[in-house]
Amino acid sequence: MAKPLKDHAAIERTVTSALADQPIIDMHTHLYPPTFGSAGGANPDPAGLMLWGVDELITYHYLVAEVYRVVPATELPYERFWAMSKAEQADHIWKHLFVGRSPISESCRGVLTTLQLLGLDTSDRSLVGFRKYFAQQDPSGYIDTVMEKSNVESITMTNAVFDDPERETWLTNPKAGDDPRFTGVLRFDPLLRDWPGAAGRLAEWGYAVGEDLSGETIEEGRRFLREWIDRVRTIYCAVSLGPEFRYPADGDDATARAGQKVLEQVVLPVCAERGLPFAMMIGAKRRELVNPGLGDAGDTVGKSDVQSVINLCREFPENRFFCTMLARENQHELTVAARKFGNLMVFGCWWFLNNPSLVEEMTRMRTELLGVSYIPQHSDARVLDQLIYKWDHSRRVIGKVLTDKYADLAGTGWAVSGEDVARDVRLLLRDNFATFVTG
Ligand code: FIX
Ligand code: ZN
């Protein structure tokens, strides 16, 4: 019989080391291997999709939004900011969010956690030394450094097939995704959010589809998905859906009705046929409705409809669904929905929820309602180095919650052992995902 953990301090030590020692599968990022072009280091490719280094960290769209709160567009027009070099943008953000004010927001703190855990001197308020360090790094070797420091064993990409640079990379270099440290996820938002636009693109690409979904459209849509699932070697398929997403769709909205038909007759059948989960990330209100001048920073959050997720899980029992919602207000109802369906796996504290106060609230609630049968976090990293801070910060909060929960458990007289904790942490940080993906 394994030795039971006696007191709160022993439990805390055990939980902290179990989390630190557990390699993570990061199930949702926007990261890429060097085959997609490296935008950092000594010879940056400005068109490269592999973002890394201090200037990319500082110009992450979360910080762009925050700097525009202190230097408004009336003072610095968006077009002027976007015309700056990456280093000039970083200098502007560093001056106003780090030197001119304390960098205590989660996004600012994250930059400093990353630099600190890389062993750099974060008491230095100049960027010169940091830039010198990154200029000396080799992109591929640096990926190993970041994965080792964050203890991430596998990085899941977001391969958005309707984004031209992404699609062209795959078509010109079939080996683009061969880096064993990365796995592919086929992302196709327009298929469900804007079928008329998507149909036009597919037709350009040689698929005999029609906006009216007639003729061979359904079969050709399935061919498109199958071909890209194979090219990307995708481990699940994904979309981001707005807060207005409903299943079934609102009868008056022709585009939404078309999206529903594509979901029912193309996406879910192909996912089921290939045994792939379908991930729905719901609640992002895109920048066109908010503030397009901010670019990726221009999106916001809206409350979504959990009943639509319930309807899908019930009506498609042969499909497996990942789901995360962006609004704090949706979290309790979505977590309760996960108690009703074994084919629903809730995951992550997405985007505007990835802050210690909300990660703690969500992780406590999920653990109390679901035990260890959920996926507490994904990084959503867009800049490689962010893996270091996003996982350091998340491990700390998840550790706080698990320590309390195991202490409560020990209080019942149940013998909590280090082996039990390590097993549960392995489920939370890796095996719940790995098992759900293979089905
Ligand atoms: O749709 C998504 O995958 C979102 O995560 C992104 O669009 C968003 O910009 C982001 O990176 C949030 O963290
Ligand atoms: Zn994302």
XYZ file of C-alpha atoms and ligand atoms in Angstrom:
453
model
C 0.000 0.000 0.000
C 1.540 3.360 -1.077
C 2.471 5.720 1.774
C -0.405 8.187 2.362
C 0.378 11.920 2.335
C -0.147 13.165 5.851
C -0.406 16.961 5.821
C -1.153 19.968 3.629
C 2.547 20.806 3.154
C 3.346 17.235 2.002
C 0.399 17.316 -0.372
C 1.487 20.700 -1.776
C 5.045 19.467 -2.357
C 3.803 16.305 -4.066
C 1.320 18.136 -6.305
C 3.878 20.773 -7.291
C 6.481 18.210 -8.311
C 3.942 15.962 -10.065
C 2.826 18.906 -12.211
C 6.404 20.016 -12.906
C 7.497 16.491 -13.847
C 4.529 15.667 -16.089
C 5.268 16.266 -19.802
C 2.325 18.039 -21.435
C 0.557 17.605 -24.755
C -0.440 21.211 -25.531
C -3.679 20.630 -27.454
C -4.161 24.079 -29.007
C -1.443 26.483 -30.166
C -0.695 28.663 -33.197
C 2.936 27.520 -33.283
C 4.918 26.170 -36.211
C 8.223 24.372 -36.901
C 10.957 26.181 -38.912
C 9.648 24.615 -42.171
C 6.961 27.330 -42.105
C 9.602 30.078 -42.021
C 11.286 31.475 -38.914
C 10.368 35.099 -38.120
C 12.928 35.404 -35.282
C 16.657 35.070 -34.617
C 19.613 36.480 -36.560
C 18.073 36.169 -40.053
C 14.329 36.616 -39.568
C 11.938 35.863 -42.442
C 9.272 38.608 -42.026
C 6.717 36.310 -43.719
C 7.665 33.353 -41.502
C 4.891 31.729 -39.486
C 7.216 30.477 -36.731
C 7.154 33.443 -34.343
C 9.726 33.582 -31.527
C 12.053 35.968 -29.648
C 11.608 39.035 -27.462
C 10.152 41.369 -30.101
C 7.476 38.813 -30.995
C 6.754 38.251 -27.281
C 6.257 41.963 -26.681
C 4.155 42.558 -29.815
C 1.770 39.636 -29.043
C -1.708 40.923 -29.839
C -2.726 40.861 -26.172
C -0.140 43.610 -25.506
C -1.121 45.575 -28.603
C -4.635 45.871 -27.154
C -3.194 47.001 -23.824
C -0.811 49.603 -25.262
C -3.675 51.170 -27.192
C -5.343 51.830 -23.864
C -2.538 54.153 -22.858
C -1.549 55.594 -26.256
C -4.847 55.886 -28.117
C -5.260 55.744 -31.883
C -5.896 59.496 -31.936
C -2.248 59.838 -30.881
C -0.820 56.882 -32.832
C -3.071 55.872 -35.755
C -3.315 52.106 -36.201
C -1.887 52.260 -39.724
C 1.233 54.038 -38.394
C 1.736 51.357 -35.728
C 1.330 48.505 -38.201
C 3.782 50.222 -40.593
C 6.483 50.182 -37.890
C 9.072 47.409 -37.832
C 8.518 44.655 -35.253
C 11.380 46.120 -33.178
C 9.861 49.629 -33.316
C 6.468 48.232 -32.245
C 8.197 46.388 -29.387
C 10.081 49.539 -28.322
C 6.759 51.435 -28.213
C 5.043 48.745 -26.119
C 8.057 48.293 -23.819
C 8.231 52.065 -23.186
C 4.545 52.433 -22.262
C 3.627 49.096 -20.640
C 6.891 48.057 -18.958
C 8.964 51.210 -18.272
C 6.210 53.853 -18.076
C 3.919 51.652 -15.981
C 4.404 48.467 -13.930
C 3.987 45.385 -16.178
C 1.506 43.712 -13.841
C -1.080 42.590 -16.416
C -0.967 38.812 -17.143
C 0.333 39.413 -20.685
C 3.133 41.722 -19.506
C 4.028 39.476 -16.549
C 4.213 36.560 -18.972
C 6.924 38.203 -21.063
C 9.040 38.657 -17.924
C 8.416 35.115 -16.640
C 9.637 33.756 -19.970
C 12.778 35.912 -19.985
C 13.490 35.034 -16.350
C 13.089 31.258 -16.865
C 15.411 31.523 -19.869
C 17.982 32.806 -17.357
C 18.012 36.419 -18.586
C 18.341 39.436 -16.300
C 14.823 40.801 -15.939
C 16.022 43.654 -13.715
C 17.465 45.087 -16.945
C 14.928 47.567 -18.367
C 16.607 47.723 -21.756
C 15.837 45.333 -24.620
C 19.412 45.309 -25.954
C 20.632 42.318 -23.948
C 17.484 40.272 -24.614
C 17.734 40.906 -28.361
C 21.369 39.805 -28.339
C 20.434 36.484 -26.670
C 17.724 35.687 -29.220
C 19.943 36.655 -32.170
C 22.297 33.876 -31.046
C 19.601 31.158 -31.044
C 19.084 28.633 -33.837
C 15.326 28.209 -34.533
C 15.156 24.423 -34.299
C 17.503 24.151 -31.334
C 15.541 26.885 -29.601
C 12.337 24.846 -29.978
C 14.067 22.114 -27.952
C 15.095 24.678 -25.334
C 11.550 26.008 -24.952
C 9.982 22.535 -24.858
C 12.463 21.423 -22.223
C 11.893 24.514 -20.040
C 8.095 24.280 -20.317
C 8.092 20.433 -20.165
C 5.816 20.301 -23.199
C 6.322 17.038 -25.084
C 4.092 17.719 -28.061
C 2.896 20.948 -29.689
C -0.439 20.869 -31.521
C -0.609 23.323 -34.420
C -3.612 25.183 -35.859
C -3.459 24.573 -39.610
C -5.974 27.004 -41.056
C -6.466 25.731 -44.596
C -8.289 28.901 -45.729
C -5.255 31.054 -44.788
C -3.195 31.419 -47.974
C 0.351 31.376 -46.485
C -0.512 28.231 -44.517
C -2.153 26.456 -47.457
C 0.613 27.365 -49.890
C 3.285 26.081 -47.513
C 1.611 22.651 -47.399
C 1.101 22.560 -51.194
C 4.703 23.512 -51.961
C 6.313 21.470 -49.193
C 4.491 18.208 -48.396
C 7.071 17.621 -45.633
C 6.240 20.917 -43.891
C 4.614 19.056 -40.995
C 7.246 16.331 -40.600
C 8.769 17.786 -37.431
C 7.970 15.108 -34.771
C 7.620 17.775 -32.085
C 4.471 19.099 -33.782
C 1.112 17.551 -34.683
C -1.439 18.918 -37.129
C -4.983 20.160 -36.578
C -7.078 21.058 -39.602
C -8.935 24.329 -38.968
C -11.692 25.445 -41.307
C -13.851 28.201 -39.777
C -15.195 29.560 -43.143
C -16.777 26.163 -43.974
C -19.274 26.660 -41.166
C -19.283 30.441 -40.689
C -19.348 31.587 -44.305
C -20.338 28.770 -46.645
C -20.900 31.050 -49.664
C -17.339 32.398 -49.379
C -15.894 28.963 -48.619
C -17.717 27.405 -51.595
C -16.101 29.951 -53.909
C -12.635 29.092 -52.581
C -13.199 25.335 -52.846
C -14.415 25.758 -56.437
C -11.219 27.734 -57.239
C -9.220 24.847 -55.744
C -10.893 22.318 -58.049
C -13.691 20.903 -55.891
C -17.058 20.708 -57.698
C -19.075 22.472 -55.002
C -21.928 24.966 -55.335
C -23.096 27.678 -52.966
C -26.544 26.092 -53.167
C -25.083 22.783 -51.873
C -26.525 20.994 -54.932
C -25.119 18.181 -57.079
C -21.825 16.690 -55.898
C -21.247 19.441 -53.337
C -21.531 17.184 -50.289
C -19.291 14.463 -51.753
C -16.772 17.034 -53.005
C -16.781 18.765 -49.636
C -15.968 15.440 -48.035
C -13.169 14.890 -50.562
C -11.711 18.301 -49.668
C -11.722 17.425 -45.951
C -10.300 13.924 -46.442
C -7.448 15.240 -48.641
C -6.460 17.922 -46.115
C -6.857 15.621 -43.117
C -4.360 13.316 -44.810
C -1.992 16.134 -45.928
C -1.876 17.681 -42.443
C -2.052 14.275 -40.694
C -4.542 15.983 -38.435
C -5.287 14.510 -35.000
C -8.552 16.403 -34.644
C -10.519 18.945 -36.686
C -11.406 22.378 -35.331
C -13.424 25.528 -35.821
C -13.844 28.763 -33.937
C -17.518 29.799 -33.882
C -19.091 33.088 -32.913
C -21.364 33.516 -29.884
C -24.299 33.537 -32.338
C -23.653 29.876 -33.288
C -26.803 27.786 -32.894
C -27.560 24.157 -33.625
C -30.028 23.786 -35.148
C -29.429 27.052 -36.990
C -31.793 29.961 -36.905
C -34.310 29.325 -39.718
C -34.125 32.869 -41.130
C -30.359 32.896 -41.612
C -29.514 31.229 -44.962
C -25.748 31.237 -44.296
C -26.205 29.658 -40.876
C -28.568 27.053 -42.376
C -25.977 26.244 -45.047
C -23.319 25.954 -42.335
C -25.554 23.537 -40.458
C -25.919 21.346 -43.552
C -22.132 21.347 -44.091
C -21.636 20.428 -40.422
C -24.207 17.602 -40.554
C -23.362 16.172 -44.000
C -19.688 16.924 -44.524
C -17.750 17.650 -41.325
C -19.266 15.285 -38.755
C -19.549 12.263 -41.089
C -15.894 12.598 -42.178
C -14.718 13.078 -38.572
C -16.709 9.991 -37.530
C -15.436 7.960 -40.513
C -11.838 8.895 -39.633
C -12.376 8.547 -35.858
C -11.336 12.175 -35.314
C -12.739 14.441 -32.596
C -14.288 17.737 -33.683
C -13.305 20.788 -31.617
C -15.623 23.752 -31.257
C -14.161 26.943 -29.785
C -17.211 29.118 -29.294
C -17.691 32.767 -28.364
C -15.159 34.882 -30.278
C -16.777 37.939 -31.787
C -14.485 38.732 -34.702
C -12.800 42.113 -35.143
C -15.017 43.222 -38.039
C -17.785 43.721 -35.463
C -15.465 45.264 -32.855
C -12.257 47.092 -33.783
C -10.578 45.931 -37.024
C -7.794 48.519 -36.634
C -6.316 46.395 -33.839
C -5.835 43.371 -36.103
C -5.715 40.092 -34.113
C -6.209 42.234 -30.994
C -9.551 43.489 -32.301
C -11.725 40.475 -31.426
C -13.896 40.319 -28.327
C -16.054 37.831 -26.400
C -19.792 37.095 -26.457
C -22.015 34.744 -24.459
C -22.726 31.526 -26.362
C -25.415 28.847 -26.406
C -24.565 25.640 -24.499
C -27.824 23.980 -25.590
C -26.423 23.899 -29.159
C -23.450 21.872 -27.912
C -25.810 19.563 -26.009
C -27.926 19.071 -29.155
C -24.842 18.082 -31.176
C -23.517 15.669 -28.529
C -26.943 14.017 -28.289
C -27.694 13.848 -32.012
C -24.223 12.688 -33.061
C -23.279 10.060 -30.433
C -20.732 8.496 -32.812
C -18.781 11.784 -32.886
C -16.460 13.017 -30.148
C -16.473 16.740 -29.364
C -13.869 18.964 -27.765
C -15.399 22.219 -26.608
C -14.199 25.407 -24.986
C -16.188 28.610 -24.606
C -14.823 32.110 -24.361
C -17.327 33.737 -21.999
C -16.893 33.316 -18.232
C -20.681 33.264 -18.001
C -20.863 30.030 -20.033
C -18.441 27.993 -17.938
C -20.721 26.486 -15.315
C -23.430 25.443 -17.785
C -20.831 23.943 -20.157
C -19.185 22.013 -17.320
C -22.562 20.600 -16.247
C -23.234 19.652 -19.892
C -19.983 17.644 -19.822
C -21.502 15.599 -16.959
C -24.218 14.463 -19.367
C -22.112 13.330 -22.332
C -19.043 11.066 -22.432
C -18.453 12.270 -26.013
C -17.935 15.845 -24.770
C -14.479 16.841 -23.499
C -14.267 20.389 -22.151
C -10.840 21.973 -22.329
C -8.754 25.034 -21.546
C -9.182 28.511 -20.142
C -9.304 30.206 -23.494
C -7.873 33.669 -24.362
C -9.570 36.278 -22.108
C -10.072 33.507 -19.502
C -6.365 32.645 -19.321
C -5.737 34.814 -16.262
C -4.897 33.385 -12.804
C -8.150 34.494 -11.163
C -10.336 32.882 -13.855
C -8.127 29.800 -14.363
C -8.487 29.156 -10.623
C -12.262 29.672 -10.658
C -12.741 27.398 -13.691
C -10.340 24.685 -12.491
C -11.969 24.528 -9.061
C -15.444 24.284 -10.577
C -14.423 21.672 -13.166
C -12.615 19.503 -10.578
C -15.585 19.667 -8.206
C -18.007 18.704 -10.995
C -15.890 16.419 -13.218
C -13.142 15.029 -11.002
C -10.097 14.613 -13.276
C -12.065 13.861 -16.479
C -11.392 17.145 -18.295
C -8.446 19.027 -19.865
C -7.606 22.021 -17.667
C -5.528 24.050 -20.074
C -4.081 24.709 -23.486
C -1.604 27.519 -24.110
C -3.005 29.092 -27.292
C 0.585 30.253 -27.746
C 1.234 32.252 -30.910
C 4.885 32.921 -30.040
C 6.998 29.841 -29.278
C 8.597 31.253 -26.117
C 5.145 31.810 -24.584
C 4.979 28.083 -23.789
C 7.381 28.811 -20.930
C 5.217 31.373 -19.163
C 1.786 30.063 -20.085
C 2.550 26.663 -18.612
C 4.485 28.020 -15.607
C 1.563 30.237 -14.659
C -1.027 27.501 -15.337
C 0.863 24.840 -13.348
C 0.943 27.207 -10.377
C -2.816 27.765 -10.378
C -3.753 24.148 -11.164
C -1.373 23.144 -8.351
C -3.121 25.435 -5.877
C -6.504 23.924 -6.721
C -5.345 20.289 -6.680
C -3.558 20.777 -3.348
C -6.792 22.002 -1.766
C -8.811 19.192 -3.323
C -6.418 16.447 -2.213
C -6.308 18.017 1.277
C -10.117 17.873 1.364
C -9.905 14.246 0.209
C -7.314 13.346 2.865
C -9.657 14.932 5.396
C -12.169 12.147 4.715
C -9.587 9.587 5.835
C -8.928 8.509 2.219
C -5.226 7.654 1.834
C -3.921 10.069 -0.853
C -0.582 8.801 -2.230
C 2.058 10.381 -4.431
C 1.329 7.680 -7.025
C -2.371 8.652 -7.056
C -1.473 12.312 -7.588
C 1.003 11.530 -10.389
C -1.593 9.344 -12.142
C -4.284 12.048 -11.944
C -1.898 14.764 -13.150
C -0.886 12.550 -16.080
C -4.554 12.334 -17.053
C -5.115 16.075 -16.759
C -2.003 17.214 -18.620
C -1.663 14.483 -21.241
C -3.659 11.267 -21.227
C -7.219 12.638 -21.207
C -6.304 14.329 -24.495
C -4.339 11.402 -25.934
C -7.139 8.936 -25.140
C -9.943 11.181 -26.414
C -8.094 11.758 -29.676
C -7.672 8.041 -30.361
C -11.193 7.203 -29.174
O -9.543 31.203 -32.766
C -8.528 30.978 -32.089
O -7.807 29.956 -32.209
C -8.105 32.023 -31.067
O -7.369 31.385 -30.029
C -7.243 33.075 -31.731
O -7.939 33.592 -32.831
C -6.892 34.223 -30.780
O -6.352 35.300 -31.506
C -5.863 33.799 -29.769
O -4.735 33.518 -30.121
C -6.254 33.752 -28.409
O -5.471 33.406 -27.511
Zn -6.271 29.842 -30.709
